[in-house]
Amino acid sequence: MNSNAIVKVLTDLVETKAEDLSIARLQSILQPANEELTVLGCDEGDPLWKLSVQFLHIQHRFLTSCLIQTRTSNNGDAIEEELINLPEQQLFLKAVDRIRQFTVNLYLPKELRGLTKCDLKMMVQLEADEHRERLKYCLEAYRKLFEYKVVAVQTKLEHCILEYIAGVFSYHFLLGDFGCLRDNLLYKGIELFPTEQVFKSLLVIKGVPNLPLELAKQIHLELLRLTGESGGFPVLCKTLLANVPSDETPTWKKSEIIAKILASKGHTKKFYRQVLHDIFQFYEASLFSSEQDNLSFVGTCIECLRQMYLLPSAYQELRITIDEYFVGRFDQLAEPKEFLSGTILLERSQLMAGLYINYMAFSGSSCTSLSSSILVRYLNVFLKLYSMLSATAAEERKYLQTLILFCLSNREKPELESVLEELLLGNENPAYVTKEFHPRIYLKAVKGAETYSLQIGPSKEEDEESLAPTLIEILKVSNRNILIYDVFIVLLKFFERISVGTNENLLLEAAEQDASKCKTFYQKYVIIQALVELISHKHFHSQLYENPSDILAFIKSLLVRSIEGTDVNESLLEVILSIFQEYLQRLQTREDVQEILKLLKQFKSSSYCSDQLRSQIEQICEGSKPKKDFELTPYQNAVSLCSDKEPYCKVYGTMLMIGLLRERDPETLTQKHAVLILALTNLRNVESYAFLNSVRLLVALCDVLEADTIDALIREYQCGDNNVDFRLKIGEATMKTVEAIGPIAFKYREQLINCFLRECKNPIDEFRSSSLANLGNVCKILSYQVHNFFYEMFLVIKSAIETDSYLPVRRAAILVLSRLIEGIDNLLDFQDYLLGIYRFLKFINETEQDDVTRLQAAVALDHLKAKTKDFLTAANTALAAGRLEKEIRIFGIKEQEADERRRNIRGSDSILTKMLD
């Protein structure tokens, strides 16, 4: 066929106006190609069908002869490529769209003929079989066009694609058999179109009014099948959420429709798994996209996941998959797969991406976010991670804060109490299997850069730090006063439980009982600190004074039990009354507060009330009388000044507080726990004068709160969450406090020595030096009465000298050893390892390269030799004078024991004599 004739036919068809098109005009347009078209053998009795067949033939020949070109490879082989001849491309597209109006469109069911714009007003009436066969013929003709990919992806043929898809389903509907749909070649043609176009076409067809039920059902099944295939979900979202001017349905409503479809029951496991996979990928792609319009897709993904999470327990696999995607990525922080030191678990970019993914999924209301129960098991990880991050990681801290608050805010009161008990006290039978941050993970920052990484560090054994300070910090910077109030009530219950249940367990050994007491004290300390910080939080005051019933009921119940003598705990009452003293004074006009004041007076006159509690109750009852607004008690004035931001005000307030403690001011004594917390807080002040006065305040506190002050300082010194500078300040404050206590500090020697011995292995060089210096000072203050710890101290010192690469640490270690040898009184107590100490000092003196270390080793040897001479002289004198026999006669020691003592002394003589040689 002549190409020019084909071009002439299609050009005339396109240029003819729609209202001028008729059968006669269509026949005249085909005249240039009549010779070639006579061989088609069309039915002469139906001129319209004959024209349809001829034009379908013309458009196919035009495509293959004028548009698709063939190139030749370098080897001379012909390679068919779909290359469109651009000058004639527009002519072809317009002609194809015009031809489909009197071919495919003409044989569609009447309900579907209005799907697309049609300029020709033609109708045919045929028998069902004939109608079906003509539709099939037209569809096959168009399928041959769409086999060329370059044609199937043309957006200007969207009407043709829509009618082709409608025609394929209509043909099988007319055939009455959808079972062989996917095996038909016509259906294979649909797979040639872009997925987006297929989705859009199916949705348009499904929305046609009065569509036959069976056909609508099949379209719906096809939509679900396409959605369940790889990449189907994003296409469905983009199609339904596209901005169509005529569609006024809000985006959230469309999202609910999509979620309702996907989260309905009855889909196959394969469908759910593929859809979840696509949702996760599309969620991340939309979330990290720079285009603002993609945020609507983020909301749709979250809504779909939320609906899936609400499915019954039979769909537990979906919940597990969603959990693993969002919070399962933090499992490596709780259970690392690799424990080799230096292994990088997360870079900053990875951590920030994971937190942002969760932040967007849980930052909305409970109706637009995922279930908060997903986060509960990872609260420990989030809180620990928040405490590790510095202020430079503001974005990560914001994400973590939102996640923690969202989880806690959506807990019922009993559930909140259970969660906080597990986080702060370590419940033995937790309601949730909590993931705990692994102790070997630490944050390694890169110097000179804002990046960091979470890595596996060396194995270490540390006391478990409380998460209460971190939790209180997060609550205070939030505006969730109701949550703060609920947490405050729970902390009150915890404090009562700990204070009441402190009886000794006789089944435990002495060391275990001491450890239990230390743990109980620390729990009480952190809870008191949390209560004081919360009740001092200004934004919490409104909620506290608007809803006082719970707190007043708690205080009343505590007083009633104490008056009846069934449950009297002086320390509990003392702390509770000191915390709520100002609170009771401000609410004195309430009837229930007046009732509490009466109970206080009644308890004051009972035999269970101690003198200190009686003084505290008098202060509360007298302070409940009306005062002018500007009147402050000396204690309140001192606290106000200590809390001031200006350093000179802090110093003056601290001096006033020290004076009140020395004068035994009743109100100050009742608030001694609050004063302790205030002093520890002011130690962080960078001004040296303010710091020194805070140390003086701690020393003054030892007169009224000795044990608690020492324990609090030790805990703060060992707390890894504190920065190094503050911990060094705490060490200095501890030494000043122990010096002020003097020889009485002997009863705290175990806590002090164990604390500094442990920190001698700290990875920070300056901190190891400080710990060794503090250890030496403690031994000096205790007059070197450290016999039980001497060998352990020697091992730590030896390890530091032999392995530590930091020179000041080695110098400090040998100095401590030298002073220990100089300070000990009786060498016989250390006879089992004196030879090892002597050989070690000799080795250091001969091999050490540092002059100072070598000099201290020589000094230590001199001390050891001098002690040895003194001991031998005293022992020989005692034997010569017969004092040993006199001792045997006085104490009734048997002759065998006396002989044993003589042998020990002679054995010691031989060892010491060798050392002197």
Short mmCIF file of N, CA, C and O in Angstrom, two decimals, residues 444-547:
data_model
loop_
_atom_site.label_atom_id
_atom_site.label_comp_id
_atom_site.label_asym_id
_atom_site.label_seq_id
_atom_site.Cartn_x
_atom_site.Cartn_y
_atom_site.Cartn_z
N LYS A 444 30.15 7.15 70.87
CA LYS A 444 31.47 7.66 70.53
C LYS A 444 31.30 8.84 69.60
O LYS A 444 30.85 8.70 68.46
N ALA A 445 31.67 10.03 70.07
CA ALA A 445 31.57 11.24 69.27
C ALA A 445 32.88 11.47 68.53
O ALA A 445 33.96 11.14 69.03
N VAL A 446 32.77 12.04 67.33
CA VAL A 446 33.94 12.36 66.52
C VAL A 446 34.36 13.79 66.83
O VAL A 446 33.56 14.71 66.71
N LYS A 447 35.59 13.96 67.25
CA LYS A 447 36.07 15.29 67.61
C LYS A 447 36.09 16.20 66.40
O LYS A 447 36.50 15.81 65.31
N GLY A 448 35.60 17.42 66.61
CA GLY A 448 35.58 18.41 65.53
C GLY A 448 34.46 18.23 64.54
O GLY A 448 34.40 18.93 63.53
N ALA A 449 33.55 17.29 64.79
CA ALA A 449 32.42 17.05 63.89
C ALA A 449 31.16 16.84 64.72
O ALA A 449 31.23 16.57 65.92
N GLU A 450 30.03 16.97 64.07
CA GLU A 450 28.76 16.80 64.76
C GLU A 450 28.22 15.39 64.63
O GLU A 450 27.04 15.15 64.89
N THR A 451 29.04 14.48 64.21
CA THR A 451 28.58 13.11 64.04
C THR A 451 29.02 12.25 65.20
O THR A 451 29.91 12.61 65.97
N TYR A 452 28.42 11.09 65.33
CA TYR A 452 28.74 10.14 66.38
C TYR A 452 28.27 8.77 65.93
O TYR A 452 27.63 8.62 64.88
N SER A 453 28.58 7.78 66.73
CA SER A 453 28.14 6.42 66.43
C SER A 453 27.95 5.68 67.74
O SER A 453 28.56 6.01 68.76
N LEU A 454 27.10 4.68 67.71
CA LEU A 454 26.88 3.80 68.85
C LEU A 454 27.69 2.53 68.62
O LEU A 454 27.50 1.82 67.63
N GLN A 455 28.60 2.26 69.55
CA GLN A 455 29.55 1.17 69.37
C GLN A 455 29.54 0.25 70.58
O GLN A 455 29.04 0.60 71.66
N ILE A 456 30.11 -0.94 70.36
CA ILE A 456 30.32 -1.91 71.45
C ILE A 456 31.61 -1.55 72.16
O ILE A 456 32.67 -1.42 71.54
N GLY A 457 31.53 -1.37 73.47
CA GLY A 457 32.71 -1.06 74.27
C GLY A 457 33.21 -2.27 75.02
O GLY A 457 32.68 -3.38 74.88
N PRO A 458 34.23 -2.08 75.82
CA PRO A 458 34.76 -3.20 76.62
C PRO A 458 33.77 -3.65 77.68
O PRO A 458 32.91 -2.88 78.10
N SER A 459 33.92 -4.88 78.09
CA SER A 459 33.02 -5.43 79.11
C SER A 459 33.28 -4.73 80.43
O SER A 459 34.41 -4.50 80.83
N LYS A 460 32.19 -4.38 81.11
CA LYS A 460 32.31 -3.69 82.40
C LYS A 460 31.10 -4.02 83.24
O LYS A 460 30.03 -4.34 82.75
N GLU A 461 31.29 -3.93 84.51
CA GLU A 461 30.23 -4.19 85.47
C GLU A 461 29.95 -2.89 86.21
O GLU A 461 30.80 -2.37 86.92
N GLU A 462 28.75 -2.37 86.02
CA GLU A 462 28.37 -1.12 86.67
C GLU A 462 27.02 -1.30 87.33
O GLU A 462 26.18 -2.09 86.89
N ASP A 463 26.83 -0.54 88.39
CA ASP A 463 25.53 -0.56 89.04
C ASP A 463 24.50 0.04 88.09
O ASP A 463 24.77 0.97 87.35
N GLU A 464 23.34 -0.51 88.17
CA GLU A 464 22.27 -0.04 87.29
C GLU A 464 21.84 1.37 87.69
O GLU A 464 21.50 1.64 88.83
N GLU A 465 21.89 2.28 86.72
CA GLU A 465 21.52 3.67 86.98
C GLU A 465 20.02 3.83 86.80
O GLU A 465 19.39 3.21 85.94
N SER A 466 19.45 4.71 87.62
CA SER A 466 18.01 4.94 87.54
C SER A 466 17.69 5.82 86.34
O SER A 466 18.45 6.72 85.97
N LEU A 467 16.55 5.56 85.73
CA LEU A 467 16.09 6.36 84.60
C LEU A 467 15.18 7.50 85.04
O LEU A 467 14.68 8.25 84.20
N ALA A 468 14.97 7.62 86.36
CA ALA A 468 14.05 8.65 86.86
C ALA A 468 14.50 10.06 86.49
O ALA A 468 13.66 10.87 86.04
N PRO A 469 15.78 10.45 86.66
CA PRO A 469 16.16 11.82 86.28
C PRO A 469 15.88 12.13 84.82
O PRO A 469 15.43 13.24 84.49
N THR A 470 16.15 11.18 83.93
CA THR A 470 15.89 11.40 82.51
C THR A 470 14.40 11.56 82.26
O THR A 470 13.97 12.44 81.49
N LEU A 471 13.59 10.72 82.90
CA LEU A 471 12.14 10.80 82.73
C LEU A 471 11.61 12.15 83.23
O LEU A 471 10.77 12.78 82.58
N ILE A 472 12.09 12.60 84.37
CA ILE A 472 11.64 13.87 84.92
C ILE A 472 12.05 15.02 84.02
O ILE A 472 11.28 15.97 83.80
N GLU A 473 13.23 14.95 83.45
CA GLU A 473 13.68 15.99 82.52
C GLU A 473 12.76 16.08 81.31
O GLU A 473 12.40 17.18 80.87
N ILE A 474 12.36 14.94 80.78
CA ILE A 474 11.47 14.93 79.62
C ILE A 474 10.10 15.47 80.00
O ILE A 474 9.48 16.23 79.24
N LEU A 475 9.60 15.10 81.16
CA LEU A 475 8.29 15.58 81.59
C LEU A 475 8.29 17.09 81.80
O LEU A 475 7.31 17.78 81.46
N LYS A 476 9.36 17.61 82.35
CA LYS A 476 9.41 19.04 82.66
C LYS A 476 9.44 19.91 81.42
O LYS A 476 8.91 21.02 81.42
N VAL A 477 10.07 19.43 80.35
CA VAL A 477 10.13 20.24 79.13
C VAL A 477 8.88 20.08 78.27
O VAL A 477 8.73 20.77 77.26
N SER A 478 8.00 19.18 78.66
CA SER A 478 6.75 19.00 77.91
C SER A 478 5.65 19.87 78.54
O SER A 478 5.83 20.47 79.59
N ASN A 479 4.53 19.91 77.87
CA ASN A 479 3.39 20.66 78.40
C ASN A 479 2.24 19.73 78.80
O ASN A 479 1.08 20.14 78.84
N ARG A 480 2.56 18.50 79.11
CA ARG A 480 1.53 17.51 79.45
C ARG A 480 1.37 17.45 80.96
O ARG A 480 1.90 16.56 81.63
N ASN A 481 0.64 18.42 81.50
CA ASN A 481 0.50 18.52 82.95
C ASN A 481 -0.29 17.36 83.55
O ASN A 481 -0.05 16.95 84.68
N ILE A 482 -1.25 16.84 82.79
CA ILE A 482 -2.04 15.71 83.30
C ILE A 482 -1.14 14.48 83.46
O ILE A 482 -1.22 13.75 84.46
N LEU A 483 -0.27 14.25 82.47
CA LEU A 483 0.66 13.12 82.58
C LEU A 483 1.61 13.33 83.74
O LEU A 483 1.91 12.39 84.48
N ILE A 484 2.11 14.54 83.93
CA ILE A 484 3.01 14.83 85.05
C ILE A 484 2.31 14.53 86.37
O ILE A 484 2.91 13.95 87.30
N TYR A 485 1.05 14.91 86.46
CA TYR A 485 0.29 14.66 87.68
C TYR A 485 0.15 13.17 87.94
O TYR A 485 0.33 12.70 89.08
N ASP A 486 -0.18 12.41 86.90
CA ASP A 486 -0.34 10.95 87.06
C ASP A 486 0.98 10.31 87.47
O ASP A 486 1.01 9.41 88.33
N VAL A 487 2.08 10.74 86.87
CA VAL A 487 3.39 10.20 87.23
C VAL A 487 3.73 10.56 88.68
O VAL A 487 4.28 9.74 89.43
N PHE A 488 3.38 11.76 89.09
CA PHE A 488 3.63 12.21 90.46
C PHE A 488 2.92 11.32 91.47
O PHE A 488 3.49 10.90 92.48
N ILE A 489 1.65 10.99 91.19
CA ILE A 489 0.88 10.12 92.08
C ILE A 489 1.51 8.73 92.15
O ILE A 489 1.63 8.12 93.23
N VAL A 490 1.96 8.22 91.01
CA VAL A 490 2.59 6.89 90.98
C VAL A 490 3.89 6.90 91.79
O VAL A 490 4.18 5.95 92.54
N LEU A 491 4.67 7.96 91.67
CA LEU A 491 5.92 8.05 92.42
C LEU A 491 5.66 8.10 93.92
O LEU A 491 6.43 7.54 94.71
N LEU A 492 4.57 8.75 94.32
CA LEU A 492 4.21 8.76 95.73
C LEU A 492 3.94 7.34 96.23
O LEU A 492 4.37 6.94 97.31
N LYS A 493 3.21 6.57 95.43
CA LYS A 493 2.92 5.19 95.82
C LYS A 493 4.20 4.37 95.91
O LYS A 493 4.36 3.56 96.83
N PHE A 494 5.11 4.58 94.97
CA PHE A 494 6.38 3.85 95.00
C PHE A 494 7.17 4.19 96.26
O PHE A 494 7.75 3.31 96.91
N PHE A 495 7.21 5.49 96.60
CA PHE A 495 7.98 5.91 97.76
C PHE A 495 7.41 5.30 99.04
O PHE A 495 8.16 4.86 99.92
N GLU A 496 6.09 5.25 99.13
CA GLU A 496 5.47 4.63 100.31
C GLU A 496 5.80 3.14 100.36
O GLU A 496 6.13 2.61 101.42
N ARG A 497 5.75 2.49 99.22
CA ARG A 497 6.00 1.05 99.19
C ARG A 497 7.44 0.73 99.59
O ARG A 497 7.70 -0.20 100.36
N ILE A 498 8.40 1.53 99.07
CA ILE A 498 9.81 1.30 99.40
C ILE A 498 10.08 1.59 100.87
O ILE A 498 10.80 0.86 101.55
N SER A 499 9.49 2.67 101.39
CA SER A 499 9.75 3.07 102.77
C SER A 499 9.18 2.08 103.76
O SER A 499 9.77 1.79 104.80
N VAL A 500 8.01 1.53 103.45
CA VAL A 500 7.36 0.58 104.36
C VAL A 500 8.02 -0.79 104.29
O VAL A 500 8.21 -1.45 105.30
N GLY A 501 8.42 -1.20 103.10
CA GLY A 501 8.95 -2.56 102.94
C GLY A 501 10.44 -2.63 103.03
O GLY A 501 11.12 -3.21 102.18
N THR A 502 11.04 -2.02 104.05
CA THR A 502 12.50 -2.02 104.20
C THR A 502 12.98 -2.93 105.32
O THR A 502 14.08 -2.77 105.84
N ASN A 503 12.17 -3.84 105.78
CA ASN A 503 12.60 -4.76 106.85
C ASN A 503 13.70 -5.68 106.32
O ASN A 503 13.72 -6.08 105.16
N GLU A 504 14.60 -6.05 107.20
CA GLU A 504 15.71 -6.90 106.81
C GLU A 504 15.24 -8.33 106.54
O GLU A 504 14.39 -8.86 107.25
N ASN A 505 15.82 -8.90 105.51
CA ASN A 505 15.56 -10.29 105.18
C ASN A 505 16.61 -11.15 105.88
O ASN A 505 17.79 -11.13 105.51
N LEU A 506 16.20 -11.89 106.88
CA LEU A 506 17.14 -12.67 107.68
C LEU A 506 17.75 -13.83 106.90
O LEU A 506 18.74 -14.41 107.33
N LEU A 507 17.17 -14.17 105.75
CA LEU A 507 17.72 -15.28 104.96
C LEU A 507 18.93 -14.84 104.16
O LEU A 507 19.68 -15.68 103.65
N LEU A 508 19.17 -13.53 104.03
CA LEU A 508 20.29 -13.03 103.27
C LEU A 508 21.53 -12.94 104.14
O LEU A 508 21.45 -12.72 105.35
N GLU A 509 22.68 -13.08 103.51
CA GLU A 509 23.94 -12.90 104.22
C GLU A 509 24.18 -11.41 104.47
O GLU A 509 23.48 -10.55 103.93
N ALA A 510 25.20 -11.11 105.26
CA ALA A 510 25.46 -9.72 105.64
C ALA A 510 25.76 -8.86 104.41
O ALA A 510 25.25 -7.74 104.28
N ALA A 511 26.59 -9.39 103.49
CA ALA A 511 26.93 -8.61 102.29
C ALA A 511 25.71 -8.37 101.42
O ALA A 511 25.52 -7.28 100.86
N GLU A 512 24.86 -9.39 101.31
CA GLU A 512 23.65 -9.25 100.51
C GLU A 512 22.69 -8.26 101.15
O GLU A 512 22.01 -7.49 100.46
N GLN A 513 22.60 -8.28 102.47
CA GLN A 513 21.75 -7.31 103.17
C GLN A 513 22.25 -5.89 102.96
O GLN A 513 21.46 -4.97 102.74
N ASP A 514 23.57 -5.70 102.99
CA ASP A 514 24.13 -4.37 102.75
C ASP A 514 23.83 -3.90 101.33
O ASP A 514 23.46 -2.74 101.11
N ALA A 515 23.98 -4.81 100.38
CA ALA A 515 23.68 -4.45 98.98
C ALA A 515 22.21 -4.10 98.81
O ALA A 515 21.85 -3.15 98.10
N SER A 516 21.33 -4.85 99.48
CA SER A 516 19.90 -4.57 99.41
C SER A 516 19.57 -3.21 100.01
O SER A 516 18.76 -2.45 99.48
N LYS A 517 20.24 -2.89 101.13
CA LYS A 517 20.00 -1.59 101.76
C LYS A 517 20.47 -0.45 100.86
O LYS A 517 19.79 0.58 100.75
N CYS A 518 21.62 -0.64 100.24
CA CYS A 518 22.13 0.40 99.34
C CYS A 518 21.18 0.63 98.16
O CYS A 518 20.91 1.77 97.77
N LYS A 519 20.68 -0.47 97.61
CA LYS A 519 19.75 -0.36 96.49
C LYS A 519 18.46 0.34 96.91
O LYS A 519 17.95 1.21 96.21
N THR A 520 17.95 -0.01 98.09
CA THR A 520 16.72 0.61 98.58
C THR A 520 16.94 2.10 98.82
O THR A 520 16.09 2.94 98.48
N PHE A 521 18.10 2.44 99.39
CA PHE A 521 18.37 3.85 99.65
C PHE A 521 18.42 4.63 98.33
O PHE A 521 17.85 5.72 98.23
N TYR A 522 19.11 4.05 97.33
CA TYR A 522 19.22 4.76 96.07
C TYR A 522 17.85 4.95 95.42
O TYR A 522 17.56 6.00 94.85
N GLN A 523 17.01 3.94 95.50
CA GLN A 523 15.66 4.08 94.95
C GLN A 523 14.89 5.18 95.67
O GLN A 523 14.21 6.00 95.03
N LYS A 524 15.01 5.22 96.98
CA LYS A 524 14.34 6.28 97.74
C LYS A 524 14.90 7.65 97.36
O LYS A 524 14.17 8.63 97.22
N TYR A 525 16.20 7.70 97.20
CA TYR A 525 16.85 8.98 96.88
C TYR A 525 16.36 9.54 95.55
O TYR A 525 16.00 10.72 95.44
N VAL A 526 16.35 8.69 94.50
CA VAL A 526 15.95 9.18 93.18
C VAL A 526 14.47 9.53 93.15
O VAL A 526 14.06 10.48 92.46
N ILE A 527 13.64 8.80 93.90
CA ILE A 527 12.21 9.12 93.92
C ILE A 527 11.97 10.43 94.67
O ILE A 527 11.15 11.26 94.25
N ILE A 528 12.69 10.64 95.78
CA ILE A 528 12.56 11.92 96.49
C ILE A 528 12.99 13.06 95.58
O ILE A 528 12.32 14.11 95.50
N GLN A 529 14.07 12.87 94.88
CA GLN A 529 14.56 13.90 93.98
C GLN A 529 13.53 14.18 92.88
O GLN A 529 13.27 15.34 92.53
N ALA A 530 12.92 13.14 92.35
CA ALA A 530 11.91 13.32 91.30
C ALA A 530 10.69 14.05 91.84
O ALA A 530 10.15 14.95 91.18
N LEU A 531 10.24 13.68 93.04
CA LEU A 531 9.08 14.34 93.63
C LEU A 531 9.35 15.83 93.89
O LEU A 531 8.50 16.68 93.61
N VAL A 532 10.53 16.12 94.39
CA VAL A 532 10.87 17.52 94.67
C VAL A 532 10.95 18.33 93.38
O VAL A 532 10.46 19.46 93.30
N GLU A 533 11.54 17.75 92.36
CA GLU A 533 11.65 18.47 91.09
C GLU A 533 10.28 18.71 90.46
O GLU A 533 10.02 19.77 89.90
N LEU A 534 9.41 17.72 90.55
CA LEU A 534 8.09 17.88 89.95
C LEU A 534 7.25 18.90 90.72
O LEU A 534 6.56 19.73 90.11
N ILE A 535 7.29 18.83 92.03
CA ILE A 535 6.46 19.75 92.81
C ILE A 535 7.01 21.18 92.73
O ILE A 535 6.30 22.15 93.00
N SER A 536 8.27 21.33 92.32
CA SER A 536 8.86 22.66 92.13
C SER A 536 8.66 23.17 90.72
O SER A 536 9.01 24.32 90.43
N HIS A 537 8.14 22.34 89.84
CA HIS A 537 7.93 22.73 88.45
C HIS A 537 6.72 23.66 88.34
O HIS A 537 5.60 23.28 88.70
N LYS A 538 6.92 24.87 87.86
CA LYS A 538 5.87 25.88 87.87
C LYS A 538 4.66 25.48 87.04
O LYS A 538 3.52 25.73 87.42
N HIS A 539 4.90 24.88 85.88
CA HIS A 539 3.77 24.51 85.01
C HIS A 539 2.92 23.39 85.60
O HIS A 539 1.80 23.16 85.17
N PHE A 540 3.48 22.70 86.58
CA PHE A 540 2.75 21.61 87.23
C PHE A 540 1.86 22.12 88.35
O PHE A 540 0.93 21.44 88.78
N HIS A 541 2.11 23.34 88.83
CA HIS A 541 1.38 23.86 89.97
C HIS A 541 -0.11 23.96 89.71
O HIS A 541 -0.93 23.62 90.58
N SER A 542 -0.48 24.43 88.53
CA SER A 542 -1.91 24.61 88.24
C SER A 542 -2.65 23.28 88.33
O SER A 542 -3.73 23.18 88.94
N GLN A 543 -2.07 22.25 87.74
CA GLN A 543 -2.71 20.93 87.79
C GLN A 543 -2.72 20.38 89.22
O GLN A 543 -3.68 19.74 89.64
N LEU A 544 -1.67 20.67 89.96
CA LEU A 544 -1.57 20.16 91.32
C LEU A 544 -2.62 20.79 92.23
O LEU A 544 -3.22 20.11 93.06
N TYR A 545 -2.85 22.08 92.06
CA TYR A 545 -3.80 22.77 92.93
C TYR A 545 -5.24 22.65 92.46
O TYR A 545 -6.17 22.84 93.22
N GLU A 546 -5.43 22.33 91.19
CA GLU A 546 -6.79 22.12 90.68
C GLU A 546 -7.33 20.74 91.05
O GLU A 546 -8.55 20.56 91.16
N ASN A 547 -6.45 19.76 91.21
CA ASN A 547 -6.89 18.39 91.50
C ASN A 547 -6.14 17.86 92.73
O ASN A 547 -5.29 16.96 92.60
#
